[in-house]
Short mmCIF file of C-alpha atoms and ligand atoms in Angstrom, two decimals:
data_model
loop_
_atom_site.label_atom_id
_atom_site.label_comp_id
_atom_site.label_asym_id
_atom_site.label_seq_id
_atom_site.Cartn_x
_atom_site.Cartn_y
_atom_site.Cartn_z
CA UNK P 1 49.03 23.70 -67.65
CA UNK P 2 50.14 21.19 -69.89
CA UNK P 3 48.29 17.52 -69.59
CA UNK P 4 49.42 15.28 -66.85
CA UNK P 5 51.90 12.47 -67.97
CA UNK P 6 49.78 10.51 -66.17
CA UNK P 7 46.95 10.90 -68.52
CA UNK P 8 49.47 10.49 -71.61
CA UNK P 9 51.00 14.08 -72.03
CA UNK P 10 54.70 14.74 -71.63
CA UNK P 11 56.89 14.33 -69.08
CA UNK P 12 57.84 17.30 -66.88
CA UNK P 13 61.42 16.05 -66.12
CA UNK P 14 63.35 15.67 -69.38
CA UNK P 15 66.96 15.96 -68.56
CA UNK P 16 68.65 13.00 -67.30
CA UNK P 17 69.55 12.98 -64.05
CA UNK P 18 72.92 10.75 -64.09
CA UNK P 19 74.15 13.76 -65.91
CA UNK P 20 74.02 15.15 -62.75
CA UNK P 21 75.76 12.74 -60.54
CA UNK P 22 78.70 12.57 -59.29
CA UNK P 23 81.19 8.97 -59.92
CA UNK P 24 80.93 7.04 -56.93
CA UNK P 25 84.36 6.70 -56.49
CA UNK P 26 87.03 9.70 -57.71
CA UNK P 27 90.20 9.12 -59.30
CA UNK P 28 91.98 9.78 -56.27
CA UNK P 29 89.92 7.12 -54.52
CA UNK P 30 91.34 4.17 -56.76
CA UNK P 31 94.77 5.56 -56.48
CA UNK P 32 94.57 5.00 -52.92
CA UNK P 33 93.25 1.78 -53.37
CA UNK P 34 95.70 0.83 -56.20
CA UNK P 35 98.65 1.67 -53.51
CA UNK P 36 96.96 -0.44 -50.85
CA UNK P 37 96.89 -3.35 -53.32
CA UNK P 38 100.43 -2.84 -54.38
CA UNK P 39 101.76 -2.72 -50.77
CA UNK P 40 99.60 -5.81 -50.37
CA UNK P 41 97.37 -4.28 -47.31
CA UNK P 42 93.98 -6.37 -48.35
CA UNK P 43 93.33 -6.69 -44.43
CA UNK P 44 94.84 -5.73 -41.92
CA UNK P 45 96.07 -2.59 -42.60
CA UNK P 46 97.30 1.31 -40.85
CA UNK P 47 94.65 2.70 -43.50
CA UNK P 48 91.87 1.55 -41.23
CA UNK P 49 93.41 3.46 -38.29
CA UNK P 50 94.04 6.51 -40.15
CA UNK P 51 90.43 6.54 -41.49
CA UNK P 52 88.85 5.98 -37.75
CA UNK P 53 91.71 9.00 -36.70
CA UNK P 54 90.24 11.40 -39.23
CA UNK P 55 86.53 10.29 -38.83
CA UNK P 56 86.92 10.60 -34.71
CA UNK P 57 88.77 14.16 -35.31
CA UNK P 58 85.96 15.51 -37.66
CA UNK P 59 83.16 14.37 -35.93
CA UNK P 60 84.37 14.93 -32.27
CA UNK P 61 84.86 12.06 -30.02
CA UNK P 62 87.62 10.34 -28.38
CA UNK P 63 87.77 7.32 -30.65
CA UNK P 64 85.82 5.65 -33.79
CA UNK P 65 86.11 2.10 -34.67
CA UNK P 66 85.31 0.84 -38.37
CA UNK P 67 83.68 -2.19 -38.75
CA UNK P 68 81.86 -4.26 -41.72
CA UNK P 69 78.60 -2.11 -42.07
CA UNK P 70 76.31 -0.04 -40.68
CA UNK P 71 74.29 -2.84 -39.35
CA UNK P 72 77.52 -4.25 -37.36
CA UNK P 73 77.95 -1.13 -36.12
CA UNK P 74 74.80 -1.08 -34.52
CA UNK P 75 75.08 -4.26 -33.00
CA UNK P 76 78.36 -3.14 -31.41
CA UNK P 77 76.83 0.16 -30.22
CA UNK P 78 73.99 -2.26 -28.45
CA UNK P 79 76.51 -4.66 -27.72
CA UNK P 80 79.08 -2.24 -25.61
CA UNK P 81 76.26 -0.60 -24.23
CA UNK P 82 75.15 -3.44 -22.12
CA UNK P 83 72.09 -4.16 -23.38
CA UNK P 84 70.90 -7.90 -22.82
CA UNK P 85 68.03 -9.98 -22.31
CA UNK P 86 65.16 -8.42 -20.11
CA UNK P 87 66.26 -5.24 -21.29
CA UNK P 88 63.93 -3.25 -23.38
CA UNK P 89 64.99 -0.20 -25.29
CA UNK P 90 62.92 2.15 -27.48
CA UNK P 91 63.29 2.05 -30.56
CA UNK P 92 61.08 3.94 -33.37
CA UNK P 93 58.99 1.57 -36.47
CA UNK P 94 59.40 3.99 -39.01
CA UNK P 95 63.02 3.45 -39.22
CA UNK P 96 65.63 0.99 -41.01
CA UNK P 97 64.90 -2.70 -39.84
CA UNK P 98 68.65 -3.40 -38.74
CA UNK P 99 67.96 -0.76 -36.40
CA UNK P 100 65.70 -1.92 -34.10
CA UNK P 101 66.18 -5.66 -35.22
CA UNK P 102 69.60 -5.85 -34.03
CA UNK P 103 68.25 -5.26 -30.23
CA UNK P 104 66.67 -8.80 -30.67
CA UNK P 105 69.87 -10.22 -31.32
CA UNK P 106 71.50 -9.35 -28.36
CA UNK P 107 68.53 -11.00 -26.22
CA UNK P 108 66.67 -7.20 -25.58
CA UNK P 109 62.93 -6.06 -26.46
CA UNK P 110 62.53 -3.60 -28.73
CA UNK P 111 59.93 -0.65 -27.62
CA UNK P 112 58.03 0.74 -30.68
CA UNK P 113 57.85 4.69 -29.91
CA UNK P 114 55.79 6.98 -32.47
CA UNK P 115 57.88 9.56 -34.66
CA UNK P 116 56.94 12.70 -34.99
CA UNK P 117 55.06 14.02 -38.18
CA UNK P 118 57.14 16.37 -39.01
CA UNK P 119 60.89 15.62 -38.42
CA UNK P 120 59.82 12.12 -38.98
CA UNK P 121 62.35 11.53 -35.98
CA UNK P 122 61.38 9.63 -33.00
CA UNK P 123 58.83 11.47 -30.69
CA UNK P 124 60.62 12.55 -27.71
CA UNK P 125 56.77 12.47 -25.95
CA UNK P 126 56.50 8.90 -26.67
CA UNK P 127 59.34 8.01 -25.65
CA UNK P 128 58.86 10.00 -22.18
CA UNK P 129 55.55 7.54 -22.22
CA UNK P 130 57.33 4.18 -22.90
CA UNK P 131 60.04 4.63 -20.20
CA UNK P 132 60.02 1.90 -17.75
CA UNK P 133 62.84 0.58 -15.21
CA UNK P 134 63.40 -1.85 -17.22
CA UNK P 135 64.50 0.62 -20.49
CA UNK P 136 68.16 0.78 -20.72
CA UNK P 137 68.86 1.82 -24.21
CA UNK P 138 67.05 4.60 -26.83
CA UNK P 139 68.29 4.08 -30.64
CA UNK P 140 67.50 7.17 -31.94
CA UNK P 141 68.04 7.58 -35.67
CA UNK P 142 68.34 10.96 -37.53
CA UNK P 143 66.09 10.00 -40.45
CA UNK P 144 67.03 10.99 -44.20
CA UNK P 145 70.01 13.47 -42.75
CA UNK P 146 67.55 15.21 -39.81
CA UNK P 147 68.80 15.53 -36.68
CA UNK P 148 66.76 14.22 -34.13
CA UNK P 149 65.10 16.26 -31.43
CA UNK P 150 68.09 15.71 -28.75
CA UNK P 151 67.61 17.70 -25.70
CA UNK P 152 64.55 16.23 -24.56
CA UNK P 153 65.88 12.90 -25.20
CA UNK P 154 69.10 13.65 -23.56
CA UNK P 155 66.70 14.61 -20.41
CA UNK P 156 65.23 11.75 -20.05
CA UNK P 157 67.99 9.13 -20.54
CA UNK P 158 70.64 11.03 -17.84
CA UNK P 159 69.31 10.36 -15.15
CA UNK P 160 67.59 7.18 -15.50
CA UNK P 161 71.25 5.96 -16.61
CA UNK P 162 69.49 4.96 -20.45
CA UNK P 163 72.48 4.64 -23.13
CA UNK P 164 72.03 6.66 -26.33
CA UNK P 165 72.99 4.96 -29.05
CA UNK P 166 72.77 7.06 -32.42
CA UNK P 167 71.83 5.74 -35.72
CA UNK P 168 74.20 8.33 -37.76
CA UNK P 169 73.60 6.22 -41.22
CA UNK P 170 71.84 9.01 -43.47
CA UNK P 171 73.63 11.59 -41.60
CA UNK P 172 77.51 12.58 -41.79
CA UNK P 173 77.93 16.10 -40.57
CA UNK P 174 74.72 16.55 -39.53
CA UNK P 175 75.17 18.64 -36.32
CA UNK P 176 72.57 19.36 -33.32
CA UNK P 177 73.47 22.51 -31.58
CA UNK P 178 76.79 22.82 -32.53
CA UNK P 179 77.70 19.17 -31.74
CA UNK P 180 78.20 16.72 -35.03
CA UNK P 181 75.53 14.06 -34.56
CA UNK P 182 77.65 10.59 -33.44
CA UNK P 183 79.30 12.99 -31.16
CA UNK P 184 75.67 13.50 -28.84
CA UNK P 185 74.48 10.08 -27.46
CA UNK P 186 76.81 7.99 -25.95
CA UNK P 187 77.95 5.59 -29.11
CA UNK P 188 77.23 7.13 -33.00
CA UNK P 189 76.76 3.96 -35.10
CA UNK P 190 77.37 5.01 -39.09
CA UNK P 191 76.89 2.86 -42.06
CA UNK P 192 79.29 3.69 -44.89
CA UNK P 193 77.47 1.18 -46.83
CA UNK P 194 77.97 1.96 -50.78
CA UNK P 195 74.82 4.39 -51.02
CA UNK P 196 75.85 6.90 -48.01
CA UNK P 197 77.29 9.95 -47.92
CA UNK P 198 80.46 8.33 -46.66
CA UNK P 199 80.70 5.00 -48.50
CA UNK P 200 83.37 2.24 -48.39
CA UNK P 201 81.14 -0.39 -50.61
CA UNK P 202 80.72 -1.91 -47.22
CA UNK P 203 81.65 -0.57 -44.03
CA UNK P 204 80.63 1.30 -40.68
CA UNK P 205 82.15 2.98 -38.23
CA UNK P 206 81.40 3.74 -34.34
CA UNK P 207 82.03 6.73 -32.68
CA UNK P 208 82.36 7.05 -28.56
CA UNK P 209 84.12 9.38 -26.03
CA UNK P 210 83.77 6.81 -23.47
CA UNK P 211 86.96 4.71 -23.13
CA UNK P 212 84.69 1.82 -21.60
CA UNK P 213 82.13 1.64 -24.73
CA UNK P 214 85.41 1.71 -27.14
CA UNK P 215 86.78 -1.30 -25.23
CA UNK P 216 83.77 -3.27 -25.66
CA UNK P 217 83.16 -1.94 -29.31
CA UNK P 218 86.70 -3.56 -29.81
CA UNK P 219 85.91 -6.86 -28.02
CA UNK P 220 82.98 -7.39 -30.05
CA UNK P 221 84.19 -7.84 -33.59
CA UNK P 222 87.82 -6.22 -34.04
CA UNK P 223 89.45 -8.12 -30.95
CA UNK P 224 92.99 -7.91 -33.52
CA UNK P 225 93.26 -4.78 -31.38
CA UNK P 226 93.48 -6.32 -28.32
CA UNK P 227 95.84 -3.75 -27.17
CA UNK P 228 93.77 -1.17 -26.30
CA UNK P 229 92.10 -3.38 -23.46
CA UNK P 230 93.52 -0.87 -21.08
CA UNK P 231 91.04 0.28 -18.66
CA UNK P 232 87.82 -1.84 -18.52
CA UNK P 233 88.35 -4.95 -16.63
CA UNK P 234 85.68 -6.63 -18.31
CA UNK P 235 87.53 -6.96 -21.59
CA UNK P 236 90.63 -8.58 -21.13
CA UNK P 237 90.11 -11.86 -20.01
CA UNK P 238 88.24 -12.44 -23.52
CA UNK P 239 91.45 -11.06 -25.28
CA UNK P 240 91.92 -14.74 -26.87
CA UNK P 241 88.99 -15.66 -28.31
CA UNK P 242 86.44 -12.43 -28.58
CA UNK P 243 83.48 -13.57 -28.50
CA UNK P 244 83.40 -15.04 -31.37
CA UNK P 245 82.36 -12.34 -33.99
CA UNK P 246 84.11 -10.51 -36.43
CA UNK P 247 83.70 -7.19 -38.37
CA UNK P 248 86.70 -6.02 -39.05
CA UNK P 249 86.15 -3.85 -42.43
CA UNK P 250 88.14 -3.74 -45.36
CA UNK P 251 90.91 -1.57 -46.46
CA UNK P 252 89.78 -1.40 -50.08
CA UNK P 253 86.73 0.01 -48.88
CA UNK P 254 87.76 2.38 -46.31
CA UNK P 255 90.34 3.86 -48.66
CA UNK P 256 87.11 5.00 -50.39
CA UNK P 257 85.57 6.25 -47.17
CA UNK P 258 88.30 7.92 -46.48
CA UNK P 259 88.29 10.33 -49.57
CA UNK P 260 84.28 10.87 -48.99
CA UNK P 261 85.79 11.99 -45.46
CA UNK P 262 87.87 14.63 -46.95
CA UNK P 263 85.48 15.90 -49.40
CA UNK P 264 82.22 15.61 -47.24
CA UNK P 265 81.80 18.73 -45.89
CA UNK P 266 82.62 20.45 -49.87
CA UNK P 267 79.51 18.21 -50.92
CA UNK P 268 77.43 18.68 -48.01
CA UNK P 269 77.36 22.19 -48.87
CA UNK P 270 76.06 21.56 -52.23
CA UNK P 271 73.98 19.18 -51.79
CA UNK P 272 71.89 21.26 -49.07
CA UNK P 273 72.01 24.00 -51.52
CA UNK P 274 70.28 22.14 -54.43
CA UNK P 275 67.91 20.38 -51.34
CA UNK P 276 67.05 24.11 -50.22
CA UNK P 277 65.97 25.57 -53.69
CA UNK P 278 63.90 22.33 -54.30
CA UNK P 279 62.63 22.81 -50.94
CA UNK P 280 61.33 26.73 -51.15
CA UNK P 281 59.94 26.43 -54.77
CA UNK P 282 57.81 23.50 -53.57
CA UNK P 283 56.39 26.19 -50.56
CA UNK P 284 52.98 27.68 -52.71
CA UNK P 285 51.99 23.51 -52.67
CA UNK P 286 50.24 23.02 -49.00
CA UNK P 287 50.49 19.39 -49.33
CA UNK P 288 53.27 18.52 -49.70
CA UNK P 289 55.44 19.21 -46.32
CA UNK P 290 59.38 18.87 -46.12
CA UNK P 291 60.74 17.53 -43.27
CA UNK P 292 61.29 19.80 -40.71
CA UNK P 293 64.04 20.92 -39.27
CA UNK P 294 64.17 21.77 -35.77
CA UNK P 295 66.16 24.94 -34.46
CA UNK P 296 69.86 25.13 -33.64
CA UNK P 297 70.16 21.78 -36.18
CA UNK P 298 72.06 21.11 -39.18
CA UNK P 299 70.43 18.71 -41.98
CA UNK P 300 72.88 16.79 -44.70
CA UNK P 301 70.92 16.27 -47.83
CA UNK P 302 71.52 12.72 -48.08
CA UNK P 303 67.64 11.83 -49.47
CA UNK P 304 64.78 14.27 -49.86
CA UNK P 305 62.02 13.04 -48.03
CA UNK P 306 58.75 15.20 -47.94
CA UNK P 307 55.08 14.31 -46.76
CA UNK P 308 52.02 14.31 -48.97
CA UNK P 309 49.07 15.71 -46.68
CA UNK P 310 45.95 14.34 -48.47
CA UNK P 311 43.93 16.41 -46.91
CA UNK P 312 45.06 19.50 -48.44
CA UNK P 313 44.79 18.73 -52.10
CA UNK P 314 41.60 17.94 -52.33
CA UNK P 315 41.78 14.23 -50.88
CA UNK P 316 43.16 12.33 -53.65
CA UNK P 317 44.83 9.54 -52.52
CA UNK P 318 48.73 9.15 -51.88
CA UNK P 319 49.04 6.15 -54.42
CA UNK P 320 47.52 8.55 -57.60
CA UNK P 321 49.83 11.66 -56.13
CA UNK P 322 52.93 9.44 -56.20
CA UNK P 323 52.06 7.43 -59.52
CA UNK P 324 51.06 11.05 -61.17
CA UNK P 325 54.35 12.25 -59.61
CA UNK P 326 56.44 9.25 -61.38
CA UNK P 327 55.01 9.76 -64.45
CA UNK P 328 56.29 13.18 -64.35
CA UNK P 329 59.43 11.22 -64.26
CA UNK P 330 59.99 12.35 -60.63
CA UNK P 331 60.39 8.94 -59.47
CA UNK P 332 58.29 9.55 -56.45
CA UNK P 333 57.99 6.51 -54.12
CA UNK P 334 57.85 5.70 -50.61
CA UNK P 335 60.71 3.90 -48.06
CA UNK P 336 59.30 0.93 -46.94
CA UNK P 337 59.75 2.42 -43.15
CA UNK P 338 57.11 2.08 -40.93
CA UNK P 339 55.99 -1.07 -40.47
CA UNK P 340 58.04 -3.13 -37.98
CA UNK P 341 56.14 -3.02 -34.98
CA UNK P 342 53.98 -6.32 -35.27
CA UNK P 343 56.47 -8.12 -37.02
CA UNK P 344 57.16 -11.88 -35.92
CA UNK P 345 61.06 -10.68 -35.00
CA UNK P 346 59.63 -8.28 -32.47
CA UNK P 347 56.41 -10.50 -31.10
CA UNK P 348 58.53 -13.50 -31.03
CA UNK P 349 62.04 -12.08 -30.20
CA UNK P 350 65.49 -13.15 -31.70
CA UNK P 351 64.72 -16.74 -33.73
CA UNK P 352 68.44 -17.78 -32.68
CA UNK P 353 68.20 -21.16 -33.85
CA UNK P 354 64.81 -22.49 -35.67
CA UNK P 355 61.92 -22.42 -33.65
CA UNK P 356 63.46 -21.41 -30.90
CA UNK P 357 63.29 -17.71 -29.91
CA UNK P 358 64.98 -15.59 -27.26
CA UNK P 359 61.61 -14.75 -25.71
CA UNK P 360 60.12 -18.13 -25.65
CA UNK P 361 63.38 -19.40 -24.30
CA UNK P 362 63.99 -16.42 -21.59
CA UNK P 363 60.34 -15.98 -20.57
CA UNK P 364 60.01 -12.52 -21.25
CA UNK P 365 57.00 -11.25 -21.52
CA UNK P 366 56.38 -8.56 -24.10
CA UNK P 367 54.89 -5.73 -22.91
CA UNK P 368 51.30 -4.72 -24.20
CA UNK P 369 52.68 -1.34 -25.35
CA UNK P 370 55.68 -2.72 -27.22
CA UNK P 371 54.23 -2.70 -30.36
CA UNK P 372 51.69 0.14 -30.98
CA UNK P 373 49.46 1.28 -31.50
CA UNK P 374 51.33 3.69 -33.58
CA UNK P 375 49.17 6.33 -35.64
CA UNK P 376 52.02 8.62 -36.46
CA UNK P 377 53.98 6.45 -37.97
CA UNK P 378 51.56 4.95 -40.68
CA UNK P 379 50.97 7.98 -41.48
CA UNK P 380 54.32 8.43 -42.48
CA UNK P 381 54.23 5.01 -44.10
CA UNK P 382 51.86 6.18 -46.08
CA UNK P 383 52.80 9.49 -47.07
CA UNK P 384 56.28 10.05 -46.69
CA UNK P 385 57.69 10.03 -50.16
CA UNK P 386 61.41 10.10 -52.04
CA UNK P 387 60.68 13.54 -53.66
CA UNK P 388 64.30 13.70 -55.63
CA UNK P 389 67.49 12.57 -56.34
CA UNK P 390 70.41 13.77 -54.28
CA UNK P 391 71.56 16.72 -56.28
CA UNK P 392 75.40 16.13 -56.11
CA UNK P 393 75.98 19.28 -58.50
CA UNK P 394 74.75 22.63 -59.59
CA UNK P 395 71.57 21.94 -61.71
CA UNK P 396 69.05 24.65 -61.25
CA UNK P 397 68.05 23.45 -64.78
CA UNK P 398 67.02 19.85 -63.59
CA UNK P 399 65.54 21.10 -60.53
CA UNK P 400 63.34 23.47 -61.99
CA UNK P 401 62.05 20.37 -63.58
CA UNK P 402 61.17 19.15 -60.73
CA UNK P 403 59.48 22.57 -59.39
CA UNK P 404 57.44 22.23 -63.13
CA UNK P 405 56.31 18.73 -62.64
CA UNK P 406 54.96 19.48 -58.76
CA UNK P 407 52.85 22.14 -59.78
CA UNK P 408 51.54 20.36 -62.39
CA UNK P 409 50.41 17.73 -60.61
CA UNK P 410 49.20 19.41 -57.45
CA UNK P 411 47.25 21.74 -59.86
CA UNK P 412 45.40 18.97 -61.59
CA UNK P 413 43.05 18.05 -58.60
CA UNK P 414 40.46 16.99 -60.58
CA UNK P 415 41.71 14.85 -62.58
CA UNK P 416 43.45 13.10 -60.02
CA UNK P 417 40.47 12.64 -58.19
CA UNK P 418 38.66 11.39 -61.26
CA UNK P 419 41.21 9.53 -61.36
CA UNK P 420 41.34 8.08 -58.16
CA UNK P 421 37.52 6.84 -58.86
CA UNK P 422 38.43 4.89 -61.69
CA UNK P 423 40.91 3.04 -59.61
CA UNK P 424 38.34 2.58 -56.69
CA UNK P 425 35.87 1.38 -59.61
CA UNK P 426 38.51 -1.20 -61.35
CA UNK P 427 39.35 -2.05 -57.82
CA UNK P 428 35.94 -3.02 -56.87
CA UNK P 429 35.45 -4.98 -59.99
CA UNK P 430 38.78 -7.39 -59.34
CA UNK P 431 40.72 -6.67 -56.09
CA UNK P 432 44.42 -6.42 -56.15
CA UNK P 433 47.02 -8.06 -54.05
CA UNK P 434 48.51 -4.60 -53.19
CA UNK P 435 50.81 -4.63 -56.14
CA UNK P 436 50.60 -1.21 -56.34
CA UNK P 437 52.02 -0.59 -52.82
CA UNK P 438 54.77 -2.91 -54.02
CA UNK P 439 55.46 -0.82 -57.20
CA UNK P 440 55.22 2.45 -55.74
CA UNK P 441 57.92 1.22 -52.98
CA UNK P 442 60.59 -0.50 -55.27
CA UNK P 443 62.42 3.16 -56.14
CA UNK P 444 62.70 4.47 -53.00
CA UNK P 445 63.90 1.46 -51.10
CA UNK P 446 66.87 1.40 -53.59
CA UNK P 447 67.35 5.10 -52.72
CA UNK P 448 67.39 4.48 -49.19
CA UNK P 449 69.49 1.80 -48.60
C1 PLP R 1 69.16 4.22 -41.15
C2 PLP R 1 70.00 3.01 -41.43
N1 PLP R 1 70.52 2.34 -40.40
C3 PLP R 1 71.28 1.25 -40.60
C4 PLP R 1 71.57 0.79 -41.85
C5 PLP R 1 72.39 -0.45 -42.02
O1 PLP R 1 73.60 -0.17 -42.66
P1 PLP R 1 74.36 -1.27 -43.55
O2 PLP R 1 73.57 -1.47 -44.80
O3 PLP R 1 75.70 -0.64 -43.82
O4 PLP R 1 74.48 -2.50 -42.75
C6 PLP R 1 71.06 1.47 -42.98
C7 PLP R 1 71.34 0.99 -44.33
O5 PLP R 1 70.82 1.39 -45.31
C8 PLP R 1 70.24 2.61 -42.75
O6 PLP R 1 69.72 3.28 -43.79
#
């Protein structure tokens, strides 16, 4: 085996990997968008409604609503769902922070629930754990394209009357037992921010068979369509004013979205392809574990997210695996994820003007299991790694760089652990601020949005 790039031999990945990629936005995409500049449609525009037409149709619900992003999607999935102060809904830490910060804004407590080691989705145990009367929501999120494990959590919420609200952000077509996820819970909350697998630059969209949650969706931030008030009595006597938010999205933008609509399902295919072959030559290396995909689901490929287990390669440490992985040119890092129970927006609640937070304002107490402990999760913190690009093409050739530079690493043990000792020893002598954490992290949080 040739010598580890991280010692100063050559890199296992050689090709470049934008050779591979895909543009961002076809030629048929800026035609659209040229003819929605020409006709003048910069706002509101029949383009938006033809986009949430085709995006209800294909993933299965009675209506979808685009908004400004992902993130004001989620607030109008928490928003039409009721949820307000006193309420406390359970949320996972290893997760984007929009996710569970957003339940903050609308006066709620979020409930930090441990994920599960190997879907990295939310544990459906925990959660069973961290019900209380006082839970009226569960933002689930199907992690890196995964869906999450639904029927239990479907069990539990029915019942007890809990809203489901679905983070569908890495996931578009991702389907749970024959159902597209956004299609499951009662709201699907997408981000077609510019990195997604549907992207409008910025955008989201919402996703609902319930005529009630599509009413309030509407009265949140796209109140222009007023008209639909048709059922829910709660709605119309804010038809006027809203309530003072807006997210409608752009046209520009959507026009975009709108032609990854139509081609999703052609790139899906390839994309889990390229994700599988990775995936099964990586199989002979114990430690490193791909996310796991439970029975009767459909992944998307939209990152590649696998687990380092320390334990089975010989101990060395997750920081030398990932840095011997980047020098590879792999470009291993980790997400960032993991590490918002604890944080002042959770222990503090919503800081809705300085100083002055919606807990210390409302009174509410936080409950002593709101935020951990949560052993699962840093785990994944810790080990859960970007292990490649999204492979938007055919390029066996590329991956098997990939497969070379894996097994080269995982079958230098020693010298990573020799290694890791020098880094312990250089350590001791002048202790770091935890720049390497920082280093490691910087390509992955680009990758994930
Ligand atoms: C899982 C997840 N949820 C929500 C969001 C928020 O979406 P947006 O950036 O469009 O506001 C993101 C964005 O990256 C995300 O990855």
């Amino acid at each position: 085996m040739a010598k580890l790039a991280l010692m100063g031999g050559p890199k296992a990945v050689t090709l470049d990997r934008l050779k591979f990629k895909r543009p961002a936005v076809s030629e048929e995409a800026i035609a659209a968008v040229v003819a929605l500049m020409r006709k003048g449609e910069t706002s509101v525009s029949p383009a938006i409604n033809a986009f949430e037409r085709n995006f209800a149709q294909y993933i299965g619900t009675e209506h979808a609503l685009a908004v400004s992003s992902g993130t004001a999607a989620l607030h109008t999935g928490l928003y039409a769902a009721g949820i307000g102060p006193g309420d406390e809904v359970i949320v996972a830490s290893y997760t984007y922070p929009s996710t569970a910060g957003l339940i903050t804004t609308v006066g709620g407590t979020a409930i930090f629930c441990e994920s599960d080691l190997d879907t990295h989705n939310l544990d459906p145990a925990d959660i069973a754990r961290k019900i209380t009367p006082r839970t009226r929501g569960i933002m689930v999120c199907h992690l890196w394209g995964n869906p999450c494990d639904m029927g239990p959590i479907l069990e539990l919420a029915r019942p007890r009357g809990i809203t489901v609200i679905e983070d569908c952000s890495h996931a578009h077509g991702a389907v749970w037992h024959g159902t597209k996820v956004g299609a499951v819970g009662d709201i699907g909350c997408f981000s077609c921010q510019g990195s997604k697998l549907i992207g409008a630059g910025e955008g989201g969209i919402v996703t609902t068979s319930s005529r009630t949650l599509y009413e309030r969706s509407i009265l949140l931030g796209r109140v222009e369509n007023r008209a639909e008030f048709r059922e829910d009595p709660f709605c119309p006597p804010y038809s006027f004013t809203g309530v003072g938010i807006k997210y409608r999205p752009h046209p520009l933008g959507i026009a975009i979205a709108h032609d990854h609509l139509r081609h999703l399902d052609e790139l899906n295919e390839i994309r889990d392809r390229q994700g599988a072959i990775l995936e099964a030559a990586l199989a002979d290396i114990p430690a490193i574990v791909p996310q796991r995909v439970l029975p009767g689901c459909r992944r998307v490929y939209a990152y590649q997210f696998m687990r380092y287990d320390p334990s089975r390669l010989g101990g060395v440490s997750s920081d030398t695996f990932l840095r011997a992985l980047a020098a590879e040119g792999i470009g291993a890092g980790r997400t960032g994820y993991g590490r918002l129970h604890g944080q002042a927006l959770f222990t503090h609640g919503f800081p809705y003007s300085p100083g002055r937070t919606t807990y210390g304002v409302l009174g509410v107490a936080l409950p002593d299991y709101a935020n951990g402990p949560l052993p699962v999760t840093e785990d994944l913190r810790d080990n859960v790694f970007y292990g490649a690009p999204r492979f938007e093409m055919d390029c066996r050739e590329l991956i098997d760089q990939y497969v070379d530079g894996y097994h080269k690493v995982a079958a230098a043990v020693d010298e990573l652990l020799a290694y890791d000792r020098q880094q312990a020893a250089k350590q001791q002598a002048a202790p770091t601020d935890g720049l390497s954490v920082h280093l490691l992290d910087a390509p992955a949080r680009r990758a994930g949005g």
